[in-house]
PDB file of C-alpha atoms in Angstrom:
ATOM      1  CA  UNK A  18      -8.048 -17.359   0.722  1.00 95.00           C
ATOM      2  CA  UNK A  19      -4.791 -16.333   2.351  1.00 97.00           C
ATOM      3  CA  UNK A  20      -4.602 -13.741   5.120  1.00 98.00           C
ATOM      4  CA  UNK A  21      -1.735 -11.417   6.068  1.00 98.00           C
ATOM      5  CA  UNK A  22      -1.400  -8.881   8.844  1.00 98.00           C
ATOM      6  CA  UNK A  23       0.971  -6.284  10.226  1.00 95.00           C
ATOM      7  CA  UNK A  24       0.780  -3.824  13.129  1.00 93.00           C
ATOM      8  CA  UNK A  25      -0.410  -0.298  12.557  1.00 87.00           C
ATOM      9  CA  UNK A  26       1.069   2.844  14.050  1.00 75.00           C
ATOM     10  CA  UNK A  27      -0.887   5.852  15.237  1.00 67.00           C
ATOM     11  CA  UNK A  28       0.811   8.113  12.696  1.00 64.00           C
ATOM     12  CA  UNK A  29       1.013   7.107   9.024  1.00 63.00           C
ATOM     13  CA  UNK A  30       4.284   8.969   8.548  1.00 65.00           C
ATOM     14  CA  UNK A  31       6.096   6.704  11.006  1.00 75.00           C
ATOM     15  CA  UNK A  32       9.310   5.116   9.743  1.00 82.00           C
ATOM     16  CA  UNK A  33       9.078   2.255  12.232  1.00 88.00           C
ATOM     17  CA  UNK A  34       9.592  -1.139  10.565  1.00 93.00           C
ATOM     18  CA  UNK A  35       6.359  -3.145  10.376  1.00 94.00           C
ATOM     19  CA  UNK A  36       6.658  -6.945  10.278  1.00 97.00           C
ATOM     20  CA  UNK A  37       4.278  -8.750   7.895  1.00 98.00           C
ATOM     21  CA  UNK A  38       2.865 -12.126   8.933  1.00 98.00           C
ATOM     22  CA  UNK A  39       0.706 -14.877   7.537  1.00 97.00           C
ATOM     23  CA  UNK A  40      -0.516 -16.664  10.638  1.00 95.00           C
ATOM     24  CA  UNK A  41       2.551 -16.690  12.897  1.00 96.00           C
ATOM     25  CA  UNK A  42       5.094 -16.882  10.049  1.00 97.00           C
ATOM     26  CA  UNK A  43       6.932 -13.667   9.205  1.00 98.00           C
ATOM     27  CA  UNK A  44       7.056 -13.153   5.414  1.00 98.00           C
ATOM     28  CA  UNK A  45       8.650  -9.713   5.277  1.00 98.00           C
ATOM     29  CA  UNK A  46       8.775  -6.132   6.492  1.00 97.00           C
ATOM     30  CA  UNK A  47       7.444  -2.749   5.452  1.00 96.00           C
ATOM     31  CA  UNK A  48       9.782   0.190   5.959  1.00 94.00           C
ATOM     32  CA  UNK A  49       8.799   3.816   5.623  1.00 90.00           C
ATOM     33  CA  UNK A  50      11.669   6.166   4.885  1.00 91.00           C
ATOM     34  CA  UNK A  51      12.612   9.663   3.758  1.00 90.00           C
ATOM     35  CA  UNK A  52      15.386  10.783   1.402  1.00 89.00           C
ATOM     36  CA  UNK A  53      16.474  13.415   3.927  1.00 89.00           C
ATOM     37  CA  UNK A  54      15.511  14.939   7.260  1.00 90.00           C
ATOM     38  CA  UNK A  55      14.031  18.120   5.704  1.00 90.00           C
ATOM     39  CA  UNK A  56      11.391  16.071   3.871  1.00 87.00           C
ATOM     40  CA  UNK A  57      10.548  14.208   7.075  1.00 86.00           C
ATOM     41  CA  UNK A  58      10.106  17.484   8.971  1.00 86.00           C
ATOM     42  CA  UNK A  59       7.836  18.866   6.246  1.00 85.00           C
ATOM     43  CA  UNK A  60       5.635  15.741   6.279  1.00 80.00           C
ATOM     44  CA  UNK A  61       5.449  15.692  10.074  1.00 79.00           C
ATOM     45  CA  UNK A  62       4.466  19.348  10.408  1.00 79.00           C
ATOM     46  CA  UNK A  63       2.031  19.629   7.523  1.00 75.00           C
ATOM     47  CA  UNK A  64      -1.034  17.532   6.700  1.00 62.00           C
ATOM     48  CA  UNK A  65      -0.180  14.098   8.128  1.00 59.00           C
ATOM     49  CA  UNK A  66      -3.205  12.540   6.428  1.00 62.00           C
ATOM     50  CA  UNK A  67      -1.642  13.239   3.043  1.00 69.00           C
ATOM     51  CA  UNK A  68       2.160  13.037   3.366  1.00 76.00           C
ATOM     52  CA  UNK A  69       4.077  13.957   0.257  1.00 77.00           C
ATOM     53  CA  UNK A  70       7.611  12.704   0.795  1.00 84.00           C
ATOM     54  CA  UNK A  71       7.371   9.363   2.594  1.00 86.00           C
ATOM     55  CA  UNK A  72       8.380   6.295   0.607  1.00 91.00           C
ATOM     56  CA  UNK A  73       7.753   2.664   1.397  1.00 93.00           C
ATOM     57  CA  UNK A  74       9.709  -0.516   0.793  1.00 96.00           C
ATOM     58  CA  UNK A  75       8.655  -4.097   1.271  1.00 97.00           C
ATOM     59  CA  UNK A  76      11.478  -6.484   1.996  1.00 98.00           C
ATOM     60  CA  UNK A  77      10.817 -10.222   1.750  1.00 97.00           C
ATOM     61  CA  UNK A  78      11.917 -12.838   4.283  1.00 96.00           C
ATOM     62  CA  UNK A  79      15.211 -13.291   2.391  1.00 96.00           C
ATOM     63  CA  UNK A  80      16.172  -9.603   2.605  1.00 96.00           C
ATOM     64  CA  UNK A  81      15.345  -8.675  -1.011  1.00 96.00           C
ATOM     65  CA  UNK A  82      13.543  -5.388  -1.698  1.00 97.00           C
ATOM     66  CA  UNK A  83      10.402  -6.489  -3.553  1.00 98.00           C
ATOM     67  CA  UNK A  84       8.399  -3.249  -3.634  1.00 98.00           C
ATOM     68  CA  UNK A  85       9.186   0.476  -3.511  1.00 97.00           C
ATOM     69  CA  UNK A  86       6.733   3.378  -3.717  1.00 95.00           C
ATOM     70  CA  UNK A  87       7.036   7.133  -3.996  1.00 91.00           C
ATOM     71  CA  UNK A  88       4.356   9.809  -4.212  1.00 86.00           C
ATOM     72  CA  UNK A  89       4.078  11.638  -7.488  1.00 79.00           C
ATOM     73  CA  UNK A  90       2.232  14.790  -6.561  1.00 65.00           C
ATOM     74  CA  UNK A  91       1.335  17.135  -3.731  1.00 60.00           C
ATOM     75  CA  UNK A  92      -2.324  16.118  -3.921  1.00 61.00           C
ATOM     76  CA  UNK A  93      -1.451  12.397  -4.070  1.00 62.00           C
ATOM     77  CA  UNK A  94      -2.911  12.037  -7.533  1.00 78.00           C
ATOM     78  CA  UNK A  95      -0.382   9.326  -8.389  1.00 88.00           C
ATOM     79  CA  UNK A  96       2.066   6.941  -6.765  1.00 92.00           C
ATOM     80  CA  UNK A  97       5.040   5.464  -8.621  1.00 94.00           C
ATOM     81  CA  UNK A  98       5.743   1.801  -7.920  1.00 96.00           C
ATOM     82  CA  UNK A  99       8.790  -0.362  -8.599  1.00 97.00           C
ATOM     83  CA  UNK A 100       8.126  -4.051  -8.067  1.00 98.00           C
ATOM     84  CA  UNK A 101      10.564  -6.973  -8.267  1.00 96.00           C
ATOM     85  CA  UNK A 102       8.755 -10.178  -9.256  1.00 94.00           C
ATOM     86  CA  UNK A 103       9.710 -13.705  -8.186  1.00 90.00           C
ATOM     87  CA  UNK A 104      11.619 -14.251 -11.437  1.00 91.00           C
ATOM     88  CA  UNK A 105      13.811 -11.170 -10.842  1.00 91.00           C
ATOM     89  CA  UNK A 106      12.070  -8.871 -13.342  1.00 95.00           C
ATOM     90  CA  UNK A 107      11.653  -5.200 -12.372  1.00 96.00           C
ATOM     91  CA  UNK A 108       8.226  -3.725 -13.140  1.00 97.00           C
ATOM     92  CA  UNK A 109       7.309  -0.041 -13.085  1.00 97.00           C
ATOM     93  CA  UNK A 110       3.692   1.022 -12.648  1.00 96.00           C
ATOM     94  CA  UNK A 111       1.724   4.110 -11.722  1.00 95.00           C
ATOM     95  CA  UNK A 112      -1.310   4.217  -9.459  1.00 94.00           C
ATOM     96  CA  UNK A 113      -3.677   7.020 -10.558  1.00 91.00           C
ATOM     97  CA  UNK A 114      -6.326   8.609  -8.337  1.00 87.00           C
ATOM     98  CA  UNK A 115      -9.855   8.324  -9.749  1.00 81.00           C
ATOM     99  CA  UNK A 116     -11.851   9.851  -6.886  1.00 69.00           C
ATOM    100  CA  UNK A 117      -9.756  12.871  -5.899  1.00 57.00           C
ATOM    101  CA  UNK A 118     -12.654  15.317  -5.572  1.00 55.00           C
ATOM    102  CA  UNK A 119     -14.503  13.245  -2.965  1.00 51.00           C
ATOM    103  CA  UNK A 120     -12.098  13.372  -0.032  1.00 54.00           C
ATOM    104  CA  UNK A 121     -14.578  12.222   2.620  1.00 60.00           C
ATOM    105  CA  UNK A 122     -16.310   9.365   0.859  1.00 63.00           C
ATOM    106  CA  UNK A 123     -15.298   6.867  -1.740  1.00 75.00           C
ATOM    107  CA  UNK A 124     -11.619   6.572  -2.686  1.00 82.00           C
ATOM    108  CA  UNK A 125     -10.398   4.929  -5.855  1.00 88.00           C
ATOM    109  CA  UNK A 126      -7.245   4.230  -7.795  1.00 93.00           C
ATOM    110  CA  UNK A 127      -6.458   2.551 -11.128  1.00 95.00           C
ATOM    111  CA  UNK A 128      -3.273   0.917 -12.382  1.00 96.00           C
ATOM    112  CA  UNK A 129      -2.092  -1.351 -15.171  1.00 97.00           C
ATOM    113  CA  UNK A 130       0.158  -4.347 -14.585  1.00 97.00           C
ATOM    114  CA  UNK A 131       1.344  -6.709 -17.325  1.00 94.00           C
ATOM    115  CA  UNK A 132      -1.263  -5.368 -19.743  1.00 96.00           C
ATOM    116  CA  UNK A 133      -4.209  -5.836 -17.375  1.00 97.00           C
ATOM    117  CA  UNK A 134      -6.195  -3.040 -15.761  1.00 97.00           C
ATOM    118  CA  UNK A 135      -6.872  -3.157 -12.030  1.00 98.00           C
ATOM    119  CA  UNK A 136      -8.669  -0.844  -9.660  1.00 96.00           C
ATOM    120  CA  UNK A 137      -8.882  -0.380  -5.920  1.00 96.00           C
ATOM    121  CA  UNK A 138     -11.940   1.157  -4.345  1.00 94.00           C
ATOM    122  CA  UNK A 139     -12.657   2.067  -0.739  1.00 91.00           C
ATOM    123  CA  UNK A 140     -15.997   3.179   0.621  1.00 89.00           C
ATOM    124  CA  UNK A 141     -16.090   4.940   3.973  1.00 86.00           C
ATOM    125  CA  UNK A 142     -16.114   2.503   6.949  1.00 88.00           C
ATOM    126  CA  UNK A 143     -15.475  -0.476   4.635  1.00 93.00           C
ATOM    127  CA  UNK A 144     -12.326  -2.371   3.624  1.00 95.00           C
ATOM    128  CA  UNK A 145     -10.472  -1.289   0.495  1.00 95.00           C
ATOM    129  CA  UNK A 146     -10.996  -3.808  -2.314  1.00 97.00           C
ATOM    130  CA  UNK A 147      -8.752  -4.713  -5.261  1.00 98.00           C
ATOM    131  CA  UNK A 148     -10.432  -5.812  -8.510  1.00 98.00           C
ATOM    132  CA  UNK A 149      -9.527  -6.970 -12.004  1.00 97.00           C
ATOM    133  CA  UNK A 150     -12.612  -6.469 -14.165  1.00 94.00           C
ATOM    134  CA  UNK A 151     -15.325  -7.468 -11.663  1.00 94.00           C
ATOM    135  CA  UNK A 152     -13.264 -10.124  -9.884  1.00 97.00           C
ATOM    136  CA  UNK A 153     -12.445  -9.365  -6.254  1.00 98.00           C
ATOM    137  CA  UNK A 154      -8.779 -10.218  -5.731  1.00 98.00           C
ATOM    138  CA  UNK A 155      -8.086  -8.918  -2.219  1.00 98.00           C
ATOM    139  CA  UNK A 156      -9.176  -6.560   0.511  1.00 98.00           C
ATOM    140  CA  UNK A 157      -7.312  -4.414   3.058  1.00 97.00           C
ATOM    141  CA  UNK A 158      -8.623  -3.172   6.375  1.00 95.00           C
ATOM    142  CA  UNK A 159      -7.302  -1.480   9.495  1.00 91.00           C
ATOM    143  CA  UNK A 160      -8.641  -3.240  12.586  1.00 92.00           C
ATOM    144  CA  UNK A 161      -8.451  -0.445  15.131  1.00 86.00           C
ATOM    145  CA  UNK A 162      -9.281  -2.644  18.129  1.00 88.00           C
ATOM    146  CA  UNK A 163      -6.471  -5.111  17.438  1.00 89.00           C
ATOM    147  CA  UNK A 164      -4.082  -2.405  16.197  1.00 89.00           C
ATOM    148  CA  UNK A 165      -3.277  -4.138  12.938  1.00 94.00           C
ATOM    149  CA  UNK A 166      -3.853  -4.078   9.212  1.00 95.00           C
ATOM    150  CA  UNK A 167      -5.376  -7.227   7.707  1.00 97.00           C
ATOM    151  CA  UNK A 168      -5.084  -8.175   4.034  1.00 98.00           C
ATOM    152  CA  UNK A 169      -7.167 -11.020   2.644  1.00 98.00           C
ATOM    153  CA  UNK A 170      -6.146 -12.369  -0.761  1.00 98.00           C
ATOM    154  CA  UNK A 171      -9.005 -14.275  -2.369  1.00 98.00           C
ATOM    155  CA  UNK A 172      -7.508 -14.840  -5.842  1.00 96.00           C
ATOM    156  CA  UNK A 173      -3.775 -15.576  -5.894  1.00 91.00           C
ATOM    157  CA  UNK A 174      -3.556 -16.123  -9.658  1.00 91.00           C
ATOM    158  CA  UNK A 175      -3.542 -12.405 -10.535  1.00 92.00           C
ATOM    159  CA  UNK A 176      -0.854 -10.639  -8.489  1.00 95.00           C
ATOM    160  CA  UNK A 177       1.922 -11.550  -6.045  1.00 95.00           C
ATOM    161  CA  UNK A 178       1.336 -11.088  -2.312  1.00 97.00           C
ATOM    162  CA  UNK A 179       4.117  -8.492  -1.965  1.00 97.00           C
ATOM    163  CA  UNK A 180       2.679  -6.405  -4.781  1.00 97.00           C
ATOM    164  CA  UNK A 181      -0.851  -6.555  -3.345  1.00 97.00           C
ATOM    165  CA  UNK A 182       0.284  -5.638   0.174  1.00 97.00           C
ATOM    166  CA  UNK A 183       2.478  -2.843  -1.182  1.00 96.00           C
ATOM    167  CA  UNK A 184      -0.226  -1.324  -3.387  1.00 96.00           C
ATOM    168  CA  UNK A 185      -2.706  -1.118  -0.530  1.00 95.00           C
ATOM    169  CA  UNK A 186      -0.090   0.171   1.916  1.00 93.00           C
ATOM    170  CA  UNK A 187       1.278   2.837  -0.442  1.00 90.00           C
ATOM    171  CA  UNK A 188      -2.149   4.264  -1.221  1.00 87.00           C
ATOM    172  CA  UNK A 189      -4.062   3.995   2.062  1.00 84.00           C
ATOM    173  CA  UNK A 190      -1.733   3.542   5.046  1.00 78.00           C
ATOM    174  CA  UNK A 191      -0.500   7.097   5.656  1.00 65.00           C
ATOM    175  CA  UNK A 192      -4.053   8.441   5.541  1.00 64.00           C
ATOM    176  CA  UNK A 193      -5.268   5.467   7.632  1.00 52.00           C
ATOM    177  CA  UNK A 194      -7.639   4.353   4.905  1.00 51.00           C
TER     178      UNK A 194
END
């Protein structure tokens, strides 16, 4: 198992850079950003638990953008992802909401990467969990007392750390899980 963490902000629409660590070693940064100031104003003065316009990037320790996300609908039914793998290949994927009618309980999302189906599920008051078939790959949790997000990767053979961190962050961070 490998564990990563980064600080959390009070507001999910914050564009403050968040540094990602494994232990005490910095492995990258998450940056929230807006295309223009109008979109930022709209997100900050409407429903902050479901921002529409914020985008996220993950930049590795060498300064390369490894992950970019953008929301695909007003009800957050999908998120578009661009991911740059270690070998320099760009991958496009779409995260699709599977539990959109149950806003207060279980949350779920499916996506396909390299021909394999994955899903993320989050039950209320529990960490979000990433699966391929029935294999638990990773989990993501906001630790409110310590003011940080913790990601535990149990199976590193499936997906890259930047992709896993980005998927969880893009889907759950703005709404605080």
